[in-house]
């Protein structure tokens, strides 16, 4: 066999085609067939329910979805970064919040709004991003911009749609929460230590609202612009208008973690209370509780699903979702994936994102589109090349993953008149285990061409990968032209074109003696 391969490699070129089945079903795969544009498989993509987890940076906390980019963003508290994950569960990029963006830096030095010092903030956790919000105003210049509250560096970092740092804003001491208010198109941060609420608008400097000692969590009524503020000093929840005037009080609650979300249909404010394992539904006019719902253990996050009109409450204690309908009823409680604090739902497709600080992951669940079968990128270049310059196959070696074998290879050749010639090569007699691998040595390819008319079809097993090592001699078609081919063929590299043609002026026909 060693002598055989030594001679084979000496006499032939070799290429590798690797085909991978990503599904749990047997798939029919067809290679080559360039003229007929034969697809690799049918269908090429399918939608499946599934969950995929991706490792992000250290200690992921809050998670949001950005409709503009169709991506999920999560803050990594000890990583001093923001990770970006797509709806397929793949890490797109990780944005280092300690980076000194020169363009942003120049503009910020002019306006003196920058709080960041690159010479001092190099210890992990020295920036400590803990919360984030997205600009949802379609008529705003910064539509789709992400704002990140950094609790140690006392700033808000703004991330552009291209993942660059747009600018930085100084805020109060220890910002622990941030929201975007579409009514006045401003951001608000709750500054725990200084007891202030910082208001950041695009065209003006930071304004501080009335003092709110130990302000911890914020909520926004996206219809009126009212701001709900929970403080952990006495548990009081007060409501302010966009001018900072106190409008009313919800009362005092006993909870370590409070989360707010305005329901866009019922126009009620939903308030998550983790210590009592409950959700309070608030009247946004009287600020009183309409009802109180029991959910799972230790609820810490809430998100609205626009695809089914349900509120999703993430229960960290028992790793479940509680789903609530517009009639303020708990529809069901189901098991979730790995969940710690962050919960977001895509408004484009029904995709749910979860973050978990215990294993530094983001999990993406839902109906996702994925490829059924893929092939290495070089294959498509080889297929186009063989369409114009056919290859004579000398030998084929198949290496398959797993124990299941490829039993047969069907070769179909279609002529220009539509006639098909079909031949099946049985691979059952080609088994040749090498180093305990699933290998087949196929010697029945003598005289077979790969060109635009020929198609190889076979069935690949579930979740299997098959590599074809193809030994071949390629036929350069311009070498097949007659010595005195007419110049109208347009093949300038043909060895049959007389040298005298190249000496003729461009606008003059060839000399008659060269025809």
CSV table of N, CA and C in Angstrom, one decimal, residues 2 397 399-400 432-439:
chain,number,residue,atom,x,y,z
A,2,UNK,N,2.0,1.2,0.7
A,2,UNK,CA,2.9,2.3,0.7
A,2,UNK,C,3.5,2.6,-0.6
A,397,UNK,N,-10.2,7.8,-1.7
A,397,UNK,CA,-10.1,7.3,-0.4
A,397,UNK,C,-11.1,8.0,0.5
A,399,UNK,N,-12.7,8.6,4.3
A,399,UNK,CA,-12.4,8.5,5.8
A,399,UNK,C,-13.7,9.1,6.5
A,400,UNK,N,-14.4,8.2,7.2
A,400,UNK,CA,-15.6,8.6,7.8
A,400,UNK,C,-15.5,8.6,9.4
A,432,UNK,N,-11.2,-0.7,4.4
A,432,UNK,CA,-9.8,-0.9,4.6
A,432,UNK,C,-9.4,-0.2,5.9
A,433,UNK,N,-9.8,-0.7,7.0
A,433,UNK,CA,-9.5,-0.1,8.3
A,433,UNK,C,-8.0,0.2,8.5
A,434,UNK,N,-7.7,1.4,8.8
A,434,UNK,CA,-6.3,1.8,9.0
A,434,UNK,C,-6.2,2.6,10.4
A,435,UNK,N,-5.4,2.1,11.3
A,435,UNK,CA,-5.3,2.7,12.6
A,435,UNK,C,-6.6,2.8,13.3
A,436,UNK,N,-7.5,1.8,13.1
A,436,UNK,CA,-8.8,1.7,13.7
A,436,UNK,C,-9.7,2.8,13.2
A,437,UNK,N,-9.4,3.4,12.0
A,437,UNK,CA,-10.3,4.4,11.5
A,437,UNK,C,-11.2,3.8,10.5
A,438,UNK,N,-12.3,4.5,10.2
A,438,UNK,CA,-13.3,4.0,9.3
A,438,UNK,C,-12.9,4.5,7.8
A,439,UNK,N,-12.2,3.6,7.1
A,439,UNK,CA,-11.6,4.0,5.9
A,439,UNK,C,-12.0,3.0,4.8
